[in-house]
Coordinates of C-alpha atoms and ligand atoms in Angstrom, one line a residue:
X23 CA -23.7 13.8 -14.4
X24 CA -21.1 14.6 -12.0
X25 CA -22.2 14.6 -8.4
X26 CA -21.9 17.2 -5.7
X27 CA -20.5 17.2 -2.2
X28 CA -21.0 19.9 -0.1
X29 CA -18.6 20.1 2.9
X30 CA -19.0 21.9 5.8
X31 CA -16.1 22.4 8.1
X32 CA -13.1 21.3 6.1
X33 CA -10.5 20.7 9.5
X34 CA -8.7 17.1 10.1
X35 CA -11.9 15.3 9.6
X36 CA -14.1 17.4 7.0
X37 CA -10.4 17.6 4.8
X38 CA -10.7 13.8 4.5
X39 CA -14.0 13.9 3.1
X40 CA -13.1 16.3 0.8
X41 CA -10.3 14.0 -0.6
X42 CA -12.6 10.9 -0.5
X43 CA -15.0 12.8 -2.9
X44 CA -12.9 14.8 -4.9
X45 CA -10.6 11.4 -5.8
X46 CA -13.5 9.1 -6.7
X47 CA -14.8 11.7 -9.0
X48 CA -17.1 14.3 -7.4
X49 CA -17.2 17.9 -7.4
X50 CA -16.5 19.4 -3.7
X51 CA -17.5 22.5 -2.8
X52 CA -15.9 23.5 0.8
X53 CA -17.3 25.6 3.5
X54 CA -15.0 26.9 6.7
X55 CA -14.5 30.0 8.1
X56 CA -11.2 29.5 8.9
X57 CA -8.3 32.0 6.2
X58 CA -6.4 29.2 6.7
X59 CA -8.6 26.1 5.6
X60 CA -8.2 26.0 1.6
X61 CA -3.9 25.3 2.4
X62 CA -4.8 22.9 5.5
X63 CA -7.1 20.8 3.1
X64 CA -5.1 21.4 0.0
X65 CA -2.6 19.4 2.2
X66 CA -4.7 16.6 2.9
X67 CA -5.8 16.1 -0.5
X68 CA -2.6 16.4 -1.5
X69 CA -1.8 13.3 0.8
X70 CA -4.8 11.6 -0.5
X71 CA -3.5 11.5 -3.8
X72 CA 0.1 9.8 -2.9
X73 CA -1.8 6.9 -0.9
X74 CA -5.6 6.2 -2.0
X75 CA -4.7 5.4 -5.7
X76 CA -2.0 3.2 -4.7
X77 CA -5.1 0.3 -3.0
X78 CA -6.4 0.0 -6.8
X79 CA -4.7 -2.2 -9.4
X80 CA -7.6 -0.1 -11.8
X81 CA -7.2 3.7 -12.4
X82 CA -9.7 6.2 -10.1
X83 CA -12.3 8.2 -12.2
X84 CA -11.3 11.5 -12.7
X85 CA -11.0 13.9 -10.0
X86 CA -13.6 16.2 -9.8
X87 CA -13.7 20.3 -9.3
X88 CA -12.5 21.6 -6.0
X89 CA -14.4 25.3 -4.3
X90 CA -13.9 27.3 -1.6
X91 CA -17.4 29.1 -0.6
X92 CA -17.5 31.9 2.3
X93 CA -21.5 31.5 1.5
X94 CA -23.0 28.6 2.7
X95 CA -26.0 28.9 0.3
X96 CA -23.7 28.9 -2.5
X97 CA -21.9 25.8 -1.0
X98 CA -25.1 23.5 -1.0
X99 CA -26.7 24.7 -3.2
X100 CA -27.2 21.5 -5.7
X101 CA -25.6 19.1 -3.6
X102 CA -26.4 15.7 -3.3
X103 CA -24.3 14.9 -0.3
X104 CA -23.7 17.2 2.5
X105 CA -20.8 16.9 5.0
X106 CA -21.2 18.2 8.2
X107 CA -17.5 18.5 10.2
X108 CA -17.5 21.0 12.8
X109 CA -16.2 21.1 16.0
X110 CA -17.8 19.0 18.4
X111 CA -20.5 20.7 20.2
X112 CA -23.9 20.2 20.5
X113 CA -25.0 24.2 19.9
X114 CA -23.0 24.5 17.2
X115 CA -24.2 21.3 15.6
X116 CA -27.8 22.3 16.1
X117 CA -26.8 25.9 14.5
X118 CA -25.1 24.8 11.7
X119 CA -27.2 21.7 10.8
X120 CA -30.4 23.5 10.9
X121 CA -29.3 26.1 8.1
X122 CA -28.2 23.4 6.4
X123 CA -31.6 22.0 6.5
X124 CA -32.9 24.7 5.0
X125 CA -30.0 25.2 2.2
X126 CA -29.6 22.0 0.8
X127 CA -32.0 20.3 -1.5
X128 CA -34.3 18.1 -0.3
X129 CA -32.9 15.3 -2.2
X130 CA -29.5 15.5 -0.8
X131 CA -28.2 13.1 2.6
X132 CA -27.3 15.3 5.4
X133 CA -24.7 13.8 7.6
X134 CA -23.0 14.2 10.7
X135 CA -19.4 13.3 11.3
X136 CA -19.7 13.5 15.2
X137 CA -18.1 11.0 17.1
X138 CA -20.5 11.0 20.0
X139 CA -23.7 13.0 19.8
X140 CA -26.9 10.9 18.8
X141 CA -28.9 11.6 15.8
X142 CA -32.1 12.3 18.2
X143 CA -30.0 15.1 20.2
X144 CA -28.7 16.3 16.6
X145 CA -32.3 16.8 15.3
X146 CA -33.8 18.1 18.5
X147 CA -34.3 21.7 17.1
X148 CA -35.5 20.3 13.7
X149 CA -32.7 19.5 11.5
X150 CA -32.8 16.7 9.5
X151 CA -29.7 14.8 9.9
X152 CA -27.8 11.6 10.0
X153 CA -24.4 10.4 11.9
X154 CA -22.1 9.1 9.4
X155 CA -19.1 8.8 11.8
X156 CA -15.8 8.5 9.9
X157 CA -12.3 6.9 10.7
X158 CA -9.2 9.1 10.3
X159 CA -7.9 9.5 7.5
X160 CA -11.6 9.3 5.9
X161 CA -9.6 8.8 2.5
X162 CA -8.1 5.7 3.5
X163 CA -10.1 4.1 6.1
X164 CA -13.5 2.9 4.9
X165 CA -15.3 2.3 8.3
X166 CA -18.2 4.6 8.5
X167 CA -20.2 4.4 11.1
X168 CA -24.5 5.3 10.1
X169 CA -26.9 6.0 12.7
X170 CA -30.9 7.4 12.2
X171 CA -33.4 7.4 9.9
X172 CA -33.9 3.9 8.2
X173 CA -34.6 5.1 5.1
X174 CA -32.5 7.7 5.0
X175 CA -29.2 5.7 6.1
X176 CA -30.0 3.2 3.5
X177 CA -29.8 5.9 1.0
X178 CA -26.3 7.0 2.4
X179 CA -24.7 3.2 2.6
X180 CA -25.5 3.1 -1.5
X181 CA -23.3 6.4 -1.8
X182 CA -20.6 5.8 0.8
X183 CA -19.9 1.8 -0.9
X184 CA -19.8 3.7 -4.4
X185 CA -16.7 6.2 -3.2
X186 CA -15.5 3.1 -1.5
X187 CA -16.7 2.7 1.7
X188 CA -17.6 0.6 4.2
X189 CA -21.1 1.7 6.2
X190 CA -21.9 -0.3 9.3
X191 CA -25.6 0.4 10.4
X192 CA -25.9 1.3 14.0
X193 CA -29.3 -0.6 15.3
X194 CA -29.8 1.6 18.1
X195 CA -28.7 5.0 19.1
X196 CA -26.5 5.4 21.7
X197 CA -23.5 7.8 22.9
X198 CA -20.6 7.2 21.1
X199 CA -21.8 4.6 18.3
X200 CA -19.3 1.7 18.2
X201 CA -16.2 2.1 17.8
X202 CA -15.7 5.3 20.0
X203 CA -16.8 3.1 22.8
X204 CA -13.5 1.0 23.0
X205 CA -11.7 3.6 21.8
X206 CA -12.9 5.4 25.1
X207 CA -12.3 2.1 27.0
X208 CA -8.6 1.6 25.6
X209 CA -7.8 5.7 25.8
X210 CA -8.9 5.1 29.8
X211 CA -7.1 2.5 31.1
X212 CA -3.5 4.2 29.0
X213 CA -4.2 7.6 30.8
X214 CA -4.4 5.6 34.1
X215 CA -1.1 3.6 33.1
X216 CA 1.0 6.8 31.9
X217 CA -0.5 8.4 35.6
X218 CA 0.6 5.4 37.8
X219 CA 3.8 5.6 36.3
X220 CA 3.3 1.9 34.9
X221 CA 4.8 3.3 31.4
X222 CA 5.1 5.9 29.1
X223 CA 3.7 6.8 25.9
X224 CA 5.8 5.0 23.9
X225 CA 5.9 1.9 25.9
X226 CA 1.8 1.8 25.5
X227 CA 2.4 2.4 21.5
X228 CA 4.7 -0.5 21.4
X229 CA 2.4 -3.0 23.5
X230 CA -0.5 -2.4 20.9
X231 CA 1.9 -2.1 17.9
X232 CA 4.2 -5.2 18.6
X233 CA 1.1 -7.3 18.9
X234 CA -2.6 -7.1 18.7
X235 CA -2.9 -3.9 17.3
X236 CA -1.5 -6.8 13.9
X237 CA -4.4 -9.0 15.0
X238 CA -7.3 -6.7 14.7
X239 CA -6.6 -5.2 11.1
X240 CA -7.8 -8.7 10.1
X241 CA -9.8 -10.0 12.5
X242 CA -11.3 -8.2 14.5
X243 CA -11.8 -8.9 18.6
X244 CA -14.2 -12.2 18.6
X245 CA -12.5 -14.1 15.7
X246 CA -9.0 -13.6 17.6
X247 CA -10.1 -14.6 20.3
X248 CA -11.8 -17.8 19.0
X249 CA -8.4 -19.2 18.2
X250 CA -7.0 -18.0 21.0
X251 CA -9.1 -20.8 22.4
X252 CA -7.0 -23.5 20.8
X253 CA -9.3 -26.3 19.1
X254 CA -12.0 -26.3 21.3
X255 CA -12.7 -22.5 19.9
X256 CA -14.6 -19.5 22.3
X257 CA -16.4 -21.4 25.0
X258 CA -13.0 -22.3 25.7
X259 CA -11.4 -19.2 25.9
X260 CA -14.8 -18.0 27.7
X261 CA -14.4 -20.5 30.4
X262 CA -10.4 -19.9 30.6
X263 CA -10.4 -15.8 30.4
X264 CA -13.9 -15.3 31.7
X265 CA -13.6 -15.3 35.3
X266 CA -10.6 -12.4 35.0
X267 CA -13.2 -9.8 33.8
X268 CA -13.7 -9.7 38.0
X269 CA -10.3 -9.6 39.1
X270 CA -9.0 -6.1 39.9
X271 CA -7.4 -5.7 35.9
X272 CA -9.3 -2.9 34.8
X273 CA -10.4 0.4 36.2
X274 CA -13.7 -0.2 34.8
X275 CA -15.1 3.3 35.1
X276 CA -13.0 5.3 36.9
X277 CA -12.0 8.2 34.9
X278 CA -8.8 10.0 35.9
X279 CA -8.9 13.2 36.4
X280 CA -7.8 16.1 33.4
X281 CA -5.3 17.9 36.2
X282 CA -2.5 20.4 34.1
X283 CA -0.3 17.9 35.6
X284 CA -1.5 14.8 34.1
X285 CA -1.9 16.8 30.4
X286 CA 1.7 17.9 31.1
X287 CA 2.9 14.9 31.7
X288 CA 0.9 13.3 28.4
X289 CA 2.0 16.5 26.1
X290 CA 5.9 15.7 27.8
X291 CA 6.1 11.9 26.8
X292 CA 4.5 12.5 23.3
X293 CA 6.3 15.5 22.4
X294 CA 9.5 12.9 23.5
X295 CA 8.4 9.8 21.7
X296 CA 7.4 11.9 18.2
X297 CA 8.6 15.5 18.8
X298 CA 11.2 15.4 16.0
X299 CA 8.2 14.4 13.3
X300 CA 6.0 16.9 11.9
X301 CA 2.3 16.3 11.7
X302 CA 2.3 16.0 8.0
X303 CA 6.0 13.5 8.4
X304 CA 3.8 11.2 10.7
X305 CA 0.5 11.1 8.5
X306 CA 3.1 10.5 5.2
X307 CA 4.3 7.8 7.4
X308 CA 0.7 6.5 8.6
X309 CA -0.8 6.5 5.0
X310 CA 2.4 4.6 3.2
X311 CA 2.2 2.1 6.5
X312 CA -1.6 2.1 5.9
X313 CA -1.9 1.2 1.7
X314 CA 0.5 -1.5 2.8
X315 CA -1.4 -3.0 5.3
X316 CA -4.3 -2.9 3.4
X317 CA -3.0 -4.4 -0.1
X318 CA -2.1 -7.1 1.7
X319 CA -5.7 -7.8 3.6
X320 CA -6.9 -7.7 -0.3
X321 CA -5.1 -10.5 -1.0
X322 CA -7.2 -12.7 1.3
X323 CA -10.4 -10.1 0.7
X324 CA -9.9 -10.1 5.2
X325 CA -11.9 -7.0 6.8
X326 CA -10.9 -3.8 4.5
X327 CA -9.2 -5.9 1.8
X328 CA -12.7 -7.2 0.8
X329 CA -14.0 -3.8 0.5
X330 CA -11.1 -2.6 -1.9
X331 CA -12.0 -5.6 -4.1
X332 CA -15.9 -4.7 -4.3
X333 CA -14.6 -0.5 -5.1
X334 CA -12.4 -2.2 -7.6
X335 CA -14.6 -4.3 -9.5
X336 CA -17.0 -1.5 -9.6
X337 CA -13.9 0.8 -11.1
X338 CA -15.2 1.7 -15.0
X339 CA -13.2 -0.5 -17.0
X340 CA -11.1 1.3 -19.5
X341 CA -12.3 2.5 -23.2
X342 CA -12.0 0.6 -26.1
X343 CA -8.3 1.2 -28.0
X344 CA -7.0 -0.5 -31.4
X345 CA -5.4 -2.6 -29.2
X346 CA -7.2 -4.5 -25.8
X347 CA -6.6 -2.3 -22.7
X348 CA -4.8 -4.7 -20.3
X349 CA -3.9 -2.4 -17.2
X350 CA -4.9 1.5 -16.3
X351 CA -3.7 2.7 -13.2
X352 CA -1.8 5.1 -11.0
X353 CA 1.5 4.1 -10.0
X354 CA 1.6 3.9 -5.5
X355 CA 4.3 5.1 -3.8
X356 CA 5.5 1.7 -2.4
X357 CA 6.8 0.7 -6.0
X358 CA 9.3 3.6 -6.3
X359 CA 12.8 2.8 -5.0
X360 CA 16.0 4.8 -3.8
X361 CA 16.7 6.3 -7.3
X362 CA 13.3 7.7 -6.9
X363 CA 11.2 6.1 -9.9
X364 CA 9.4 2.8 -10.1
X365 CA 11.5 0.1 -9.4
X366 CA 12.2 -2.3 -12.1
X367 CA 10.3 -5.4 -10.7
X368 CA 7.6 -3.5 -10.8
X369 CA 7.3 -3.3 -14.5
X370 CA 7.6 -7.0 -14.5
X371 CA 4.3 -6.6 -11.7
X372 CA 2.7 -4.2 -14.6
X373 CA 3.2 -6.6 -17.5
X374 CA 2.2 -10.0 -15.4
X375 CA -1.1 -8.5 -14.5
X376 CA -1.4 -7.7 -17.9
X377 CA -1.0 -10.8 -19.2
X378 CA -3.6 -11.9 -16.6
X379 CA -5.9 -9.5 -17.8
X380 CA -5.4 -10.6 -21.5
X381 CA -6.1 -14.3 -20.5
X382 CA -9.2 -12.9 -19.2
X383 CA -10.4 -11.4 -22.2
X384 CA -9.8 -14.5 -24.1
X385 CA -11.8 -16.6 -21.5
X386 CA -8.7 -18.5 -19.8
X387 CA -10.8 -16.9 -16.4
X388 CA -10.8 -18.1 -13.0
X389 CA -13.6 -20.6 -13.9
X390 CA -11.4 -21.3 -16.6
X391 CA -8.4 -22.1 -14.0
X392 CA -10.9 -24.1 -11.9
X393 CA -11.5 -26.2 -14.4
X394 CA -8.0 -27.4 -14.5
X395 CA -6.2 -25.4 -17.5
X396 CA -4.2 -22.4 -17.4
X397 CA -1.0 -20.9 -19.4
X398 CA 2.4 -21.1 -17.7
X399 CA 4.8 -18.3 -18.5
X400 CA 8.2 -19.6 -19.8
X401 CA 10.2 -16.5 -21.0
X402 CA 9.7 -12.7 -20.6
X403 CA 11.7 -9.8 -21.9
X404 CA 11.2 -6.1 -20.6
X405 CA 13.2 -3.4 -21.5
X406 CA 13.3 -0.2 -19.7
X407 CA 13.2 2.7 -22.2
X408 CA 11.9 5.6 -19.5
X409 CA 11.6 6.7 -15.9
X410 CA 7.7 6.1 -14.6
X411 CA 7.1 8.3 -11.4
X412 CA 4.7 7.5 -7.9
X413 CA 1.2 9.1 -8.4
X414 CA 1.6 9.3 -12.6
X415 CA -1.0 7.5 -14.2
X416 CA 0.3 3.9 -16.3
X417 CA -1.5 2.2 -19.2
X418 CA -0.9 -1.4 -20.6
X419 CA -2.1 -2.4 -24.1
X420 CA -1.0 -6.1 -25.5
X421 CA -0.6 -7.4 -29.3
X422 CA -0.4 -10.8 -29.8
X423 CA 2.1 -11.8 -31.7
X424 CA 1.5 -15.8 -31.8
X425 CA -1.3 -17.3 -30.7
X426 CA -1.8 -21.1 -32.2
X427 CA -1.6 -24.5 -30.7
X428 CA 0.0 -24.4 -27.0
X429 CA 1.8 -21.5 -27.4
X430 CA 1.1 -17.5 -26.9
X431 CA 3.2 -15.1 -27.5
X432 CA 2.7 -11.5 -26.0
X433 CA 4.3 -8.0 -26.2
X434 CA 2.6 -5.5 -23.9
X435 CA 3.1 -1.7 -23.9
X436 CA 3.8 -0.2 -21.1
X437 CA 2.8 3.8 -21.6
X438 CA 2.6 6.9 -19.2
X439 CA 0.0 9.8 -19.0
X440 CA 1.5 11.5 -22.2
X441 CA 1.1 8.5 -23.7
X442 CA 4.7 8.0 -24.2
X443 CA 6.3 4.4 -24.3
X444 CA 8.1 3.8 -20.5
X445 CA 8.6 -0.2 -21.9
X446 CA 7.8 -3.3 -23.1
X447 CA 7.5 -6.8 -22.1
X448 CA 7.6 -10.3 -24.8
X449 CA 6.3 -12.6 -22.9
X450 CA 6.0 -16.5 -24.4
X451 CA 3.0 -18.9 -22.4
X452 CA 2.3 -22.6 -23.1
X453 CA -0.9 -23.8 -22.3
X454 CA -0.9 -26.5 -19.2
X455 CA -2.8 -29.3 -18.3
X456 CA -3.2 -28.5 -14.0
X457 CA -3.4 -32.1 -13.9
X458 CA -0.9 -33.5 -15.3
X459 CA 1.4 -30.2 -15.6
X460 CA 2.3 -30.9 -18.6
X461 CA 1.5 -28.5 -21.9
X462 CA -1.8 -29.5 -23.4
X463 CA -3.6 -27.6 -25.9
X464 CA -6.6 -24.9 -24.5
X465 CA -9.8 -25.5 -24.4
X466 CA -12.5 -24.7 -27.9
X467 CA -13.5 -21.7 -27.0
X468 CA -10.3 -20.5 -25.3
X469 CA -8.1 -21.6 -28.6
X470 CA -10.7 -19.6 -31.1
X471 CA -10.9 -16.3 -29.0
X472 CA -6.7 -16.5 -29.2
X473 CA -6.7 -17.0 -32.4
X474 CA -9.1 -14.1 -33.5
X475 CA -6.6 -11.8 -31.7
X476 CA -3.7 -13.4 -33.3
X477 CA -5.5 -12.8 -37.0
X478 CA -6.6 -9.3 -36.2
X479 CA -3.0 -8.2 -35.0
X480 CA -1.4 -9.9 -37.9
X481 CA -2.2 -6.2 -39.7
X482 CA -0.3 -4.1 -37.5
X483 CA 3.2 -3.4 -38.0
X484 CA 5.5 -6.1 -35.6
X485 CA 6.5 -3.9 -32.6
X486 CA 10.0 -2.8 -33.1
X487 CA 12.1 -4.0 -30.3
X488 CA 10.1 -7.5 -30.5
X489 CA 12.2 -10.4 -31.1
X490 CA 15.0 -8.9 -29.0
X491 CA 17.5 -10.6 -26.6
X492 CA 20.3 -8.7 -24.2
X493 CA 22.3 -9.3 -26.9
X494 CA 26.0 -8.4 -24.6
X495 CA 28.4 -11.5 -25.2
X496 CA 29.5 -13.3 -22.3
X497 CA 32.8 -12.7 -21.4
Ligands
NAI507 N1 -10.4 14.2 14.7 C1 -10.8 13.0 14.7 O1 -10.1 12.0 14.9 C2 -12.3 12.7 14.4 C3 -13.3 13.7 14.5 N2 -14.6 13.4 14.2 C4 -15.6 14.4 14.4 O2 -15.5 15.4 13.3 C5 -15.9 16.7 13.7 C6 -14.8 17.6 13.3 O3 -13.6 17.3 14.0 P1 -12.2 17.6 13.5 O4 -12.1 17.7 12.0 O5 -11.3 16.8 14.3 O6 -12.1 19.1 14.0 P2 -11.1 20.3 13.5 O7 -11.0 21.3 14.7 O8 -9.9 19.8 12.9 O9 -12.0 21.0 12.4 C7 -13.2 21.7 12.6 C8 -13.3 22.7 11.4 O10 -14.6 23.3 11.5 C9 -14.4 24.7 11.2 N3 -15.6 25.4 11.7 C10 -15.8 25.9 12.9 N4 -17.0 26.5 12.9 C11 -17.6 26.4 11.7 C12 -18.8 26.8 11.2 N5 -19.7 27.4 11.9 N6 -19.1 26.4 9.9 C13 -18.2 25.7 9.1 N7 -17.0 25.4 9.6 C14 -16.7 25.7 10.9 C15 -13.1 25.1 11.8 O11 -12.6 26.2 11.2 C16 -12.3 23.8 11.5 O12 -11.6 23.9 10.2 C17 -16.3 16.5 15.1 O13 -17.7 16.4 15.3 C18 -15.5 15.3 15.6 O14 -16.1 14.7 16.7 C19 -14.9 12.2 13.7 C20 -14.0 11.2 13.5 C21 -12.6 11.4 13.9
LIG508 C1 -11.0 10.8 19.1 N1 -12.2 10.6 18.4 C2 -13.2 10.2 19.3 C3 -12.6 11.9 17.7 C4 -11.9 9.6 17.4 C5 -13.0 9.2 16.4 O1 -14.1 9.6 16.5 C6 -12.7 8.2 15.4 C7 -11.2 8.0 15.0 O2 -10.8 8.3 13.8 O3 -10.5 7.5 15.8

């Protein structure tokens, strides 16, 4: 059965949950009383669905139904996740969170986006209440930070990991969880720079962007550093960097003052450095710089790479078809090109995963690999018969044309939503010996599984437009 969040407050913040759930498949039903909230989220979402498909290389379940609710009953009623987003401010937490107490079912989590309040000041009056403390943009990011209840944030971290999430259990409450604390620290000691007239906005931007604002998307503070110690790892770097932490560097605690003049000043470089953007420009810009970023960390599985790959494996695989399903997905921004449609490597990308996928189904796996065989591609041909568009959804089937001895011979379909045929790619493998890299046949089981494919295929018609060539004579 499809599940229910209920979202309460739906600004910057409560407009990313929304997405989060509505694009891995839940219904949302949205409470704000702002006239203006159903376009401001319908902007987000609209956001979310250019960049979150693009991390998969599998197809999202189906989005689920979106509602606008001026009764709060009517919004949590049924849920089984409620999302609490409103401003930041300890009376109206308490108010809000202790109708929601009442409203919701028992059954459902209740939590908290705040970025600084404890749980035990949040449920002072009553409530019952988590902190799941989210990252903007809360469809992209998966850090969520979970403070309370034992129990109860256990049940949250199995929900959050299923839309793709990453919770991180906070062992003990304090102000500001985690990651609010640096950000605190870091926010400090730029307001004092921009005041002393040290440098501006931008120059602060470009001393974090240029360098280790790179390192920490994959690494984190301590595991940077411990190279940064050279060979002899982090008692070095302790012993060498140490000793600075009481040299004059910092300004530790000292806040600067909020003066008009320093706000002014803040507002003046920032409006300078960004100005000509709008909002919406810059998070465009954020989210394509963001899926980028991020398909790369899966590579390696580093920091939120390895989470993608857990989401993914976790993605339904696709239904049975007459013909094995060898890719299902939605097509990311980053492979459309300047004429505006995806770019023709990436159909070669689309039909090499597929004919991963097949040797997967036929048991040529990783193991498989491991062991010290695979298949080496040595001819493809794609042809291009129509446009496929960012954000449109792209399924792969694959017939097998040959498959006996050392050789296996593919031609993959390459079809859009409507189901209508956007290409094809022939593609001939020979079975290798890792070894001795030289063609070898495949192993038993490998060789039967092929050839039951190869026999079952035999009875469809052969694919017109198989057997072609770019048959233009050189001139
Ligand atoms: N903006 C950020 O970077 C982050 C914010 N947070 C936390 O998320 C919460 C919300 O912050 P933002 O989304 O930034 O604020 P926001 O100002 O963008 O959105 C707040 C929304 O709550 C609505 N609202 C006000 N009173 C309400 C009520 N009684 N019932 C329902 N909705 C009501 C407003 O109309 C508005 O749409 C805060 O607790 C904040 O600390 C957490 C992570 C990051
Ligand atoms: C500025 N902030 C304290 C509201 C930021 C956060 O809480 C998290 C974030 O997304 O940076």
């Amino acid at each position: 059965m499809t599940q229910k969040a209920c979202i309460v407050g739906g600004g910057v913040i409560g407009g990313g949950w929304a997405a989060r759930f509505l694009l891995n498949g839940w219904d949302v039903a949205v409470f704000d009383p702002d006239p203006e909230a159903e376009r401001k989220i319908g902007e987000v979402i609209d956001n979310a669905r250019r960049s979150l498909p693009a991390l998969y290389d599998k197809r999202l379940p189906d989005e689920g139904k979106l509602s606008f609710h001026s009764d709060l009953a009517e919004a949590a009623a049924g849920a089984d996740w409620v999302q609490e987003s409103v401003p930041e401010r300890l009376d109206l937490k308490h108010k809000v969170l202790g109708s929601l107490t009442e409203l919701a079912p028992k059954t459902a989590v209740i939590g908290s986006s705040t970025s600084g309040f404890k749980p035990s000041e949040l449920t002072s009056e009553g409530a019952r209440a988590v902190v799941a403390h989210p990252f903007n943009p809360v469809y992209l990011l998966p850090l969520v930070e979970l403070v309370g209840d034992a129990a109860e944030t256990a049940r949250a971290a199995e929900v959050l990991r299923s839309i793709g999430m990453f919770p991180l259990h906070v062992r003990k409450e304090i102000d500001a969880h985690i990651a609010d604390r640096f950000l605190e620290a870091v926010w400090r000691e730029a307001l004092w720079l921009v005041k002393d007239g040290i440098a501006t906005t931008e120059e602060i931007d470009e001393a974090i962007r240029m360098g280790f604002g790179l390192r920490w998307a994959q690494m984190g503070l301590f595991e940077t550093y411990r190279i940064a110690g050279g060979e002899a790892g982090m008692k070095h770097f302790m012993a060498q960097f140490g000793p600075c932490l009481s040299w004059p560097w910092t300004k530790l605690m000292d806040v600067p003052e909020f003066t008009d003049e320093l706000v002014d000043l803040i507002a003046g470089q920032s409006d300078a450095q960004s100005g000509h953007r709008s909002i919406r420009e810059l998070e465009r810009l954020r989210d394509d710089n963001l899926v980028g970023m991020m398909r790369a960390l899966k590579k390696s599985g580093s920091g939120a790479g390895g989470v993608l790959n857990t989401h993914e494996r976790a993605l339904a695989a696709p239904a049975e078809a007459e013909l094995p399903i060898t890719g299902d997905r939605q097509i990311p921004q980053s492979w459309t090109d300047y004429n505006g449609h995806m770019n023709e490597a990436h159909y070669l990308e689309a039909g090499a995963a597929a004919t991963d996928r097949f040797m997967e189904l036929i048991g040529a796996d990783a193991d498989y690999i491991a062991s010290g065989k695979s298949y080496f591609t040595v001819e493809n041909h794609l042809r291009y018969l129509d446009e496929l568009l960012a954000g449109e959804r792209l399924t792969v089937t694959t017939q097998v044309l040959q498959g006996e001895g050392k050789k296996m011979q593919l031609f993959h379909f390459l079809k859009n939503a409507d189901g209508k045929l956007a290409a094809t790619m022939e593609t001939l493998l020979l079975h290798v010996d890792l070894n001795t890299r030289a063609s070898s046949l495949p192993g038993a089981e490998v060789g039967e599984k092929l050839k039951a494919f190869a026999d079952a295929h035999k009875a469809l018609p052969f694919p017109e437009g198989a057997g072609r060539f770019v048959g233009q004579k050189a001139v």
